[in-house]
Amino acid sequence: MTNPHSDALVFFGATGDLAYKKIFPALQAMLKRGHLNVPVVGVAKAGWTLEQLKARAHDSLEKHGGVDPAAFEKLANLLRYVDGDYQAPETFKALRRELKDAHNPAHYLAIPPVLFETVVEQLAKSNCSNGARVIVEKPFGHDLATAQELNKVLLSVFDEADIFRIDHYLGKRPVNNLLAFRFANTFVEAFWNRNYIESVQITMAEDFGVQGRGGFYDQTGTIRDVIQNHLFQVMSNLTMEPPVGFDSESVRDEKVKVLKSIPALEAKNVVRGQFRGYLDENGVAKDSQTETFAALKLEVNSWRWKGVPFYLRAGKCLPTTCTEIVAKFHKPPSLIPDSVLTENHLRMRISPDVTIAMGMMSLAPAAEGISLQAGEMVATHSPGADEMDAYERVLGAAMEADRSLFAREDYVEEAWRIVEPLLRKNSPIYPYVPNTWGPSEVERVTPPGGWQDPVVKHGLSPVATQAA
Ligand code: BG6
């Protein structure tokens, strides 16, 4: 059964890392905007009291964005705490009591996926799942089989309409702005297809390492951590057909269709790297073969995109932190010598700034003869501190039952199908020096004209000038 608005938020893993870094700041932000006025029940097995949880929330806010005294007071008043083992029925009886007369709670499982089955079963047995919805974090499984298993567990108790799978990239406004740019501007449709676009590259670069998450990361790697989910969502927004409406199912139907048109990856189209020093991280196996960098080439065999290669790369310890898309156009017929032409491009940056830039050629003003220069027409915006964070947006959307910001079961399984052969094959792993753009072997998986490395400086890329 689908419910209108949750009348309580329960979060399992209340004393954990995700709650500390993301959930408390999101809750405070929701309170500041007046978007939260229902009880918030933390659940964990830590032997804590409610006062300790409040202190933890305060500490989390001090470290992540700052404490707003008025909003924190409201948060402290809404907070409840249930301490207990997830295996024990008493924990869930206590939760049911704490929920009082709430009939439509949202249960957020901010806990390791191995515990999902236990918690979901206990929610059902204790009557906490009636009229409720469940929110789960990525990664949804470890591969296709475990994702299917996980979906089976969730669907044994909840309807698909009541399952909210968080991929926080869907909570990023600039990621959804890709849809607005495509579908709110008539001129984009004219060139956004294989007739005009030669290749598309998407880079998600991070200039930091695994930040103390070695244990998690070593079991995960770049492909599972950010490519199969975050970058696939970006790619889906770029490649899907116009939906018949902007309701969640129409949008999600189109996203699934686009994934269905992508063949499973072949090892020859993937390069995996590992930054030097990774093996010394806490929680990382000394002989780890886990990638901290990956570059891959995909085909999207839809009517619109057949023949246009899509290149995706992501990595830790790269020279900058930036997520950016560059689509290169075919060159015009050669009235002007090819050697002096740079391809037109469309550059869309998702973070740190939000930019849409058109790369084009023009006559160099001061030169004589046919002397051309490449430049960009740029629209850019730096997000302000008052803009909604992705977690705030997805939590609010889950409580309002807005499904459009969440991954549907069939989408998740298609995404695993595409990367699956790679996860099984254990392709070679190449070392790279931190603060570089990955291993030199990445040459093998490089877009025509090369990777365009993002330059994070006032949102502008350097302007190249070429003379005939
Ligand atoms: C998370 C990954 O999902 O996304 C991290 O687990 C990654 O490894 C993070 O750093 C990036 O998110 P954002 O919002 O900082 O771009």
Coordinates of C-alpha atoms and ligand atoms in Angstrom, one line a residue:
M1 CA 0.0 0.0 0.0
T2 CA 1.3 3.4 -0.9
N3 CA 1.1 6.1 1.8
P4 CA 1.0 9.9 1.5
H5 CA 3.5 11.2 4.0
S6 CA 5.5 9.4 6.6
D7 CA 4.4 10.1 10.2
A8 CA 7.7 9.0 11.7
L9 CA 11.3 8.5 10.6
V10 CA 13.2 5.5 12.0
F11 CA 16.9 5.2 11.2
F12 CA 18.7 2.0 12.0
G13 CA 22.5 2.5 12.4
A14 CA 21.9 5.6 14.5
T15 CA 25.3 5.5 16.1
G16 CA 27.1 4.8 12.8
D17 CA 29.2 6.7 10.3
L18 CA 26.4 7.5 7.8
A19 CA 24.2 8.9 10.5
Y20 CA 27.1 11.0 11.8
K21 CA 28.3 12.3 8.4
K22 CA 25.0 12.6 6.4
I23 CA 21.8 12.0 8.3
F24 CA 22.0 14.4 11.3
P25 CA 23.1 17.3 9.0
A26 CA 20.2 16.4 6.6
L27 CA 17.7 16.3 9.5
Q28 CA 18.9 19.7 10.8
A29 CA 18.6 21.2 7.3
M30 CA 15.0 19.8 7.0
L31 CA 14.1 21.3 10.3
K32 CA 15.5 24.7 9.3
R33 CA 13.3 24.7 6.3
G34 CA 10.2 23.5 8.2
H35 CA 10.2 20.2 6.3
L36 CA 10.3 17.9 9.3
N37 CA 7.9 17.7 12.2
V38 CA 7.5 14.0 12.9
P39 CA 9.3 11.8 15.5
V40 CA 12.7 10.6 14.6
V41 CA 13.7 7.3 16.1
G42 CA 17.3 6.2 16.1
V43 CA 17.9 2.5 16.5
A44 CA 21.3 0.9 17.3
K45 CA 23.1 -1.6 19.5
A46 CA 25.5 0.5 21.4
G47 CA 24.3 0.5 25.0
W48 CA 23.5 4.2 24.6
T49 CA 20.9 6.4 26.1
L50 CA 18.8 9.1 24.3
E51 CA 21.0 11.8 25.8
Q52 CA 24.1 10.1 24.3
L53 CA 22.4 10.1 20.9
K54 CA 21.6 13.8 21.2
A55 CA 25.2 14.5 22.1
R56 CA 26.3 12.5 19.1
A57 CA 24.0 14.5 16.9
H58 CA 25.4 17.7 18.2
D59 CA 28.9 16.5 17.6
S60 CA 28.0 15.5 14.1
L61 CA 26.6 18.9 13.3
E62 CA 29.6 20.7 14.7
K63 CA 31.8 18.7 12.3
H64 CA 29.5 18.8 9.3
G65 CA 28.1 22.2 8.5
G66 CA 27.6 23.7 12.0
V67 CA 25.0 23.7 14.7
D68 CA 21.9 25.9 14.3
P69 CA 20.7 26.3 17.9
A70 CA 17.0 26.7 17.1
A71 CA 16.9 23.8 14.6
F72 CA 19.0 21.6 17.0
E73 CA 16.6 22.2 19.8
K74 CA 13.7 21.0 17.6
L75 CA 15.8 18.0 16.5
A76 CA 16.5 17.1 20.1
N77 CA 12.8 17.3 20.9
L78 CA 11.9 15.0 18.0
L79 CA 14.6 12.4 18.7
R80 CA 13.8 9.1 20.3
Y81 CA 16.2 6.2 20.8
V82 CA 15.8 2.4 20.9
D83 CA 18.9 0.4 21.9
G84 CA 19.0 -3.3 21.1
D85 CA 20.1 -6.2 19.0
Y86 CA 18.6 -6.4 15.5
Q87 CA 18.1 -10.2 16.0
A88 CA 16.1 -9.7 19.2
P89 CA 12.3 -9.3 19.0
E90 CA 12.3 -7.1 22.1
T91 CA 14.2 -4.4 20.1
F92 CA 11.3 -4.2 17.7
K93 CA 8.7 -4.4 20.4
A94 CA 10.4 -1.4 21.9
L95 CA 10.4 0.3 18.5
R96 CA 6.7 -0.3 18.1
R97 CA 6.0 1.3 21.5
E98 CA 8.2 4.2 20.6
L99 CA 6.3 4.7 17.3
K100 CA 3.2 5.2 19.4
D101 CA 0.3 6.1 17.1
A102 CA 2.5 6.5 13.9
H103 CA 0.9 4.3 11.2
N104 CA 3.1 5.2 8.2
P105 CA 6.7 5.2 9.4
A106 CA 9.7 5.4 7.1
H107 CA 12.4 2.9 8.1
Y108 CA 15.8 4.0 6.9
L109 CA 18.3 1.1 6.9
A110 CA 21.6 2.9 7.4
I111 CA 23.3 -0.4 8.2
P112 CA 25.4 -2.9 6.4
P113 CA 23.4 -4.9 3.8
V114 CA 24.1 -8.2 5.5
L115 CA 21.7 -7.0 8.3
F116 CA 18.9 -6.1 5.9
E117 CA 17.2 -9.4 5.9
T118 CA 17.2 -9.7 9.7
V119 CA 15.8 -6.2 10.2
V120 CA 13.1 -6.5 7.5
E121 CA 11.9 -9.8 9.0
Q122 CA 11.8 -8.3 12.4
L123 CA 9.9 -5.2 11.2
A124 CA 7.3 -7.6 9.7
K125 CA 7.0 -9.7 12.8
S126 CA 6.6 -6.7 15.1
N127 CA 3.9 -5.0 13.1
C128 CA 6.3 -2.1 12.4
S129 CA 6.1 -2.7 8.6
N130 CA 2.3 -2.2 8.2
G131 CA 1.7 1.0 6.2
A132 CA 5.4 1.7 6.3
R133 CA 8.1 2.3 3.7
V134 CA 11.7 1.3 3.7
I135 CA 14.7 3.3 2.6
V136 CA 18.0 1.5 1.7
E137 CA 21.4 2.8 0.8
K138 CA 23.5 1.8 -2.1
P139 CA 25.3 -0.5 -2.9
F140 CA 22.2 -2.6 -3.6
G141 CA 23.9 -5.9 -3.5
H142 CA 27.4 -6.8 -4.6
D143 CA 26.6 -8.2 -8.0
L144 CA 23.4 -9.2 -9.9
A145 CA 22.7 -12.3 -7.9
T146 CA 23.0 -10.5 -4.5
A147 CA 21.0 -7.6 -5.8
Q148 CA 18.2 -10.0 -6.8
E149 CA 18.4 -11.7 -3.4
L150 CA 18.2 -8.3 -1.7
N151 CA 15.2 -7.3 -3.8
K152 CA 13.6 -10.6 -2.9
V153 CA 14.1 -9.9 0.8
L154 CA 12.7 -6.4 0.6
L155 CA 9.8 -7.4 -1.6
S156 CA 8.8 -10.2 0.8
V157 CA 7.6 -7.5 3.2
F158 CA 7.2 -4.3 1.2
D159 CA 5.6 -3.4 -2.1
E160 CA 8.0 -2.0 -4.7
A161 CA 6.2 1.3 -4.4
D162 CA 7.2 1.4 -0.8
I163 CA 10.9 0.7 -1.3
F164 CA 13.2 3.7 -1.7
R165 CA 16.7 2.9 -2.9
I166 CA 19.0 5.9 -2.3
D167 CA 21.5 6.8 -4.9
H168 CA 22.4 10.3 -3.5
Y169 CA 23.4 11.4 -7.0
L170 CA 19.7 11.5 -7.8
G171 CA 19.3 14.0 -5.0
K172 CA 21.8 16.4 -6.7
R173 CA 20.0 19.2 -8.5
P174 CA 22.7 19.5 -11.2
V175 CA 22.2 15.8 -12.1
N176 CA 18.5 16.4 -12.6
N177 CA 19.3 19.7 -14.4
L178 CA 20.6 17.5 -17.2
L179 CA 17.0 16.5 -17.9
A180 CA 15.8 20.2 -17.7
F181 CA 18.6 21.2 -20.1
R182 CA 17.6 18.5 -22.5
F183 CA 13.8 18.7 -22.3
A184 CA 13.1 22.4 -21.5
N185 CA 15.2 23.7 -24.5
T186 CA 14.1 23.0 -28.0
F187 CA 17.5 23.6 -29.6
V188 CA 19.2 20.8 -27.7
E189 CA 17.0 18.1 -29.3
A190 CA 18.3 19.2 -32.7
F191 CA 21.9 18.0 -32.0
W192 CA 21.6 15.6 -29.1
N193 CA 22.0 12.4 -31.2
R194 CA 24.4 10.2 -33.2
N195 CA 24.1 12.5 -36.2
Y196 CA 25.9 15.3 -34.4
I197 CA 27.7 13.8 -31.4
E198 CA 30.9 11.9 -32.0
S199 CA 31.6 10.8 -28.4
V200 CA 30.6 11.5 -24.8
Q201 CA 33.0 11.3 -21.8
I202 CA 32.0 11.5 -18.1
T203 CA 34.7 12.1 -15.5
M204 CA 34.1 11.8 -11.7
A205 CA 37.4 12.7 -10.2
E206 CA 38.2 12.9 -6.5
D207 CA 41.5 14.3 -5.2
F208 CA 41.3 12.3 -1.9
G209 CA 41.8 8.7 -1.0
V210 CA 39.5 6.3 0.8
Q211 CA 39.3 8.6 3.9
G212 CA 39.4 5.9 6.6
R213 CA 36.9 3.7 4.8
G214 CA 39.5 1.1 3.6
G215 CA 37.5 -1.9 4.9
F216 CA 34.4 -0.9 3.0
Y217 CA 36.2 0.3 -0.1
D218 CA 38.3 -2.8 -0.4
Q219 CA 35.2 -4.9 -0.7
T220 CA 33.7 -2.4 -3.2
G221 CA 36.1 -0.7 -5.6
T222 CA 35.3 2.2 -8.0
I223 CA 33.0 0.3 -10.3
R224 CA 30.7 -0.8 -7.6
D225 CA 31.1 2.4 -5.5
V226 CA 30.4 5.1 -8.0
I227 CA 30.2 3.9 -11.6
Q228 CA 27.5 1.3 -11.5
N229 CA 25.2 3.7 -9.7
H230 CA 26.2 7.4 -9.7
L231 CA 27.7 7.6 -13.1
F232 CA 25.1 5.3 -14.7
Q233 CA 22.4 7.7 -13.4
V234 CA 24.2 10.6 -15.0
M235 CA 24.5 8.6 -18.2
S236 CA 20.8 7.7 -18.1
N237 CA 19.8 11.3 -17.8
L238 CA 22.0 12.1 -20.8
T239 CA 20.8 9.3 -23.0
M240 CA 17.2 8.5 -22.1
E241 CA 14.3 9.4 -24.5
P242 CA 11.8 12.0 -23.4
P243 CA 9.4 10.4 -20.9
V244 CA 5.7 10.6 -21.6
G245 CA 5.3 12.6 -18.4
F246 CA 7.4 13.7 -15.5
D247 CA 5.8 11.3 -13.0
S248 CA 8.3 9.0 -11.3
E249 CA 7.3 5.8 -13.2
S250 CA 7.4 7.4 -16.7
V251 CA 10.9 8.8 -16.0
R252 CA 12.1 5.5 -14.5
D253 CA 10.6 3.5 -17.4
E254 CA 12.8 5.5 -19.8
K255 CA 15.9 5.0 -17.7
V256 CA 15.4 1.3 -17.6
K257 CA 15.0 1.3 -21.4
V258 CA 18.3 3.0 -21.9
L259 CA 20.2 0.5 -19.7
K260 CA 18.6 -2.3 -21.6
S261 CA 20.1 -1.0 -24.8
I262 CA 23.7 -1.2 -23.3
P263 CA 25.5 -4.5 -23.8
A264 CA 27.4 -6.0 -20.9
L265 CA 30.9 -4.6 -20.6
E266 CA 33.9 -6.5 -22.1
A267 CA 37.2 -6.6 -20.3
K268 CA 39.0 -5.1 -23.3
N269 CA 37.0 -1.9 -22.8
V270 CA 37.9 -1.4 -19.2
V271 CA 41.1 -0.3 -17.5
R272 CA 41.4 -0.6 -13.7
G273 CA 44.0 1.2 -11.6
Q274 CA 45.0 1.4 -8.0
F275 CA 46.8 4.4 -6.5
R276 CA 50.2 3.8 -4.9
G277 CA 49.9 3.7 -1.2
Y278 CA 46.4 2.2 -1.2
L279 CA 47.7 -1.1 0.2
D280 CA 48.9 0.7 3.3
E281 CA 45.4 1.9 4.1
N282 CA 43.7 0.5 7.2
G283 CA 41.3 -2.3 6.3
V284 CA 42.9 -2.9 2.9
A285 CA 44.2 -6.4 2.1
K286 CA 48.0 -6.3 1.5
D287 CA 47.6 -8.0 -1.9
S288 CA 44.3 -6.2 -2.8
Q289 CA 43.3 -6.3 -6.4
T290 CA 40.5 -3.7 -5.8
E291 CA 40.4 -0.7 -8.2
T292 CA 40.5 2.9 -7.0
F293 CA 40.3 4.1 -10.6
A294 CA 38.4 2.8 -13.6
A295 CA 37.9 3.9 -17.1
L296 CA 35.5 2.2 -19.5
K297 CA 33.9 2.4 -22.8
L298 CA 30.2 1.7 -23.3
E299 CA 27.9 1.4 -26.3
V300 CA 24.3 2.7 -26.0
N301 CA 22.5 0.8 -28.8
S302 CA 19.4 2.9 -29.0
W303 CA 18.1 4.5 -32.1
R304 CA 19.5 7.9 -30.9
W305 CA 22.9 6.7 -29.8
K306 CA 24.0 3.7 -31.8
G307 CA 27.6 4.1 -32.8
V308 CA 28.5 6.9 -30.3
P309 CA 31.0 5.7 -27.7
F310 CA 30.4 6.7 -24.1
Y311 CA 33.5 6.8 -21.9
L312 CA 33.3 6.8 -18.1
R313 CA 36.1 7.3 -15.7
A314 CA 36.2 7.7 -12.0
G315 CA 38.9 7.5 -9.4
K316 CA 40.4 8.4 -6.0
C317 CA 43.6 10.4 -5.6
L318 CA 43.3 12.2 -8.9
P319 CA 44.5 15.8 -9.4
T320 CA 41.2 17.4 -8.7
T321 CA 37.6 16.9 -7.4
C322 CA 35.1 17.4 -10.1
T323 CA 32.3 15.6 -12.0
E324 CA 32.0 16.7 -15.6
I325 CA 30.6 15.6 -18.9
V326 CA 32.1 16.5 -22.3
A327 CA 30.2 15.7 -25.5
K328 CA 32.3 16.2 -28.6
F329 CA 30.6 17.0 -31.9
H330 CA 31.6 15.7 -35.3
K331 CA 33.9 18.1 -37.1
P332 CA 32.3 20.1 -39.9
P333 CA 33.0 19.2 -43.6
S334 CA 36.5 20.5 -44.4
L335 CA 36.3 23.9 -45.9
I336 CA 38.7 24.9 -43.3
P337 CA 41.8 22.6 -42.8
D338 CA 41.1 19.9 -40.3
S339 CA 44.4 20.6 -38.5
V340 CA 43.2 24.0 -37.3
L341 CA 39.8 22.9 -36.1
T342 CA 39.0 21.8 -32.6
E343 CA 35.7 19.9 -32.3
N344 CA 32.8 21.8 -30.9
H345 CA 31.8 20.4 -27.6
L346 CA 29.2 20.7 -24.9
R347 CA 30.6 20.6 -21.4
M348 CA 28.3 20.1 -18.4
R349 CA 29.8 20.2 -15.0
I350 CA 27.9 18.8 -12.0
S351 CA 30.3 19.8 -9.3
P352 CA 32.0 21.7 -7.7
D353 CA 30.3 24.4 -9.8
V354 CA 27.3 23.9 -12.1
T355 CA 28.3 24.8 -15.6
I356 CA 27.0 24.4 -19.1
A357 CA 29.5 25.5 -21.7
M358 CA 29.5 25.4 -25.5
G359 CA 33.0 25.0 -27.0
M360 CA 33.2 26.6 -30.4
M361 CA 35.5 28.1 -33.0
S362 CA 35.7 31.8 -34.0
L363 CA 38.0 34.1 -35.9
A364 CA 40.9 35.2 -33.7
P365 CA 40.3 39.0 -33.4
A366 CA 43.8 40.4 -33.7
A367 CA 45.3 38.0 -36.2
E368 CA 45.4 38.2 -40.0
G369 CA 44.0 35.6 -42.5
I370 CA 42.1 32.5 -41.4
S371 CA 43.3 32.4 -37.8
L372 CA 40.9 30.6 -35.6
Q373 CA 40.5 30.4 -31.9
A374 CA 38.6 27.9 -29.7
G375 CA 36.6 29.3 -26.8
E376 CA 33.7 28.5 -24.7
M377 CA 30.3 30.2 -24.1
V378 CA 29.8 29.6 -20.4
A379 CA 26.9 29.7 -18.1
T380 CA 28.0 28.9 -14.6
H381 CA 26.8 29.0 -11.0
S382 CA 28.4 28.2 -7.7
P383 CA 26.0 26.5 -5.3
G384 CA 25.4 28.6 -2.2
A385 CA 25.4 27.3 1.4
D386 CA 21.6 27.5 1.6
E387 CA 21.1 25.0 -1.3
M388 CA 19.7 21.6 -0.4
D389 CA 22.2 18.9 0.1
A390 CA 21.5 15.6 -1.8
Y391 CA 20.7 13.7 1.4
E392 CA 18.3 16.3 2.6
R393 CA 16.5 16.1 -0.8
V394 CA 16.3 12.3 -0.9
L395 CA 15.2 11.9 2.7
G396 CA 12.5 14.5 2.2
A397 CA 11.4 12.9 -1.1
A398 CA 11.2 9.4 0.5
M399 CA 9.0 10.8 3.3
E400 CA 6.8 12.4 0.8
A401 CA 6.7 9.2 -1.3
D402 CA 8.2 10.9 -4.4
R403 CA 9.8 8.0 -6.1
S404 CA 11.5 9.8 -8.9
L405 CA 14.7 10.3 -6.9
F406 CA 15.1 6.6 -6.3
A407 CA 16.4 3.6 -8.2
R408 CA 13.7 1.0 -9.2
E409 CA 14.3 -2.7 -8.9
D410 CA 14.6 -3.4 -12.6
Y411 CA 17.0 -0.4 -13.1
V412 CA 19.3 -1.7 -10.4
E413 CA 19.4 -5.2 -11.9
E414 CA 20.0 -3.9 -15.4
A415 CA 22.9 -1.8 -14.0
W416 CA 24.5 -4.9 -12.5
R417 CA 24.0 -6.9 -15.7
I418 CA 26.1 -4.3 -17.5
V419 CA 29.1 -4.5 -15.1
E420 CA 28.7 -8.1 -14.1
P421 CA 31.2 -9.8 -16.5
L422 CA 33.9 -7.5 -15.3
L423 CA 33.3 -8.2 -11.6
R424 CA 33.7 -11.9 -12.3
K425 CA 36.8 -11.7 -14.6
N426 CA 39.2 -10.0 -12.3
S427 CA 40.9 -8.0 -15.1
P428 CA 44.5 -6.7 -14.5
I429 CA 45.0 -3.8 -12.1
Y430 CA 47.6 -1.1 -12.9
P431 CA 49.3 1.1 -10.3
Y432 CA 49.2 4.9 -10.6
V433 CA 50.9 7.7 -8.8
P434 CA 48.5 9.8 -6.7
N435 CA 47.7 13.2 -8.1
T436 CA 47.8 11.9 -11.7
W437 CA 45.0 10.9 -14.1
G438 CA 45.3 7.2 -13.5
P439 CA 47.6 4.6 -14.9
S440 CA 49.2 5.1 -18.4
E441 CA 47.3 2.0 -19.6
V442 CA 44.2 4.2 -19.7
E443 CA 45.4 5.1 -23.3
R444 CA 43.6 1.9 -24.3
V445 CA 40.3 3.3 -23.2
T446 CA 40.5 6.9 -24.4
P447 CA 38.0 9.0 -26.3
P448 CA 38.9 10.2 -29.8
G449 CA 40.8 13.4 -29.2
G450 CA 41.7 12.3 -25.6
W451 CA 40.3 12.7 -22.2
Q452 CA 39.5 16.3 -21.3
D453 CA 40.8 16.7 -17.8
P454 CA 38.6 19.0 -15.8
V455 CA 40.3 22.2 -14.7
V456 CA 38.6 23.6 -11.5
K457 CA 39.3 27.3 -11.6
H458 CA 36.3 29.7 -11.5
G459 CA 34.4 27.0 -13.5
L460 CA 36.2 27.9 -16.7
S461 CA 38.3 25.6 -19.0
P462 CA 41.4 27.1 -20.6
V463 CA 40.8 28.7 -24.0
A464 CA 43.1 27.2 -26.7
T465 CA 44.1 29.4 -29.6
Q466 CA 45.2 27.9 -33.0
A467 CA 46.4 29.7 -36.0
A468 CA 46.1 28.6 -39.6
Ligands
BG6_1 C1 29.7 7.9 -2.3 C2 30.9 7.0 -2.5 O1 28.6 7.2 -2.7 O2 29.8 9.0 -3.2 C3 32.2 7.8 -2.1 O3 30.8 5.9 -1.6 C4 32.2 9.1 -3.0 O4 33.3 7.0 -2.3 C5 30.9 9.8 -2.8 O5 33.3 9.8 -2.5 C6 30.9 11.1 -3.7 O6 29.8 11.8 -3.5 P1 29.8 13.4 -3.6 O7 28.4 13.8 -3.3 O8 30.7 13.9 -2.6 O9 30.2 13.7 -5.0

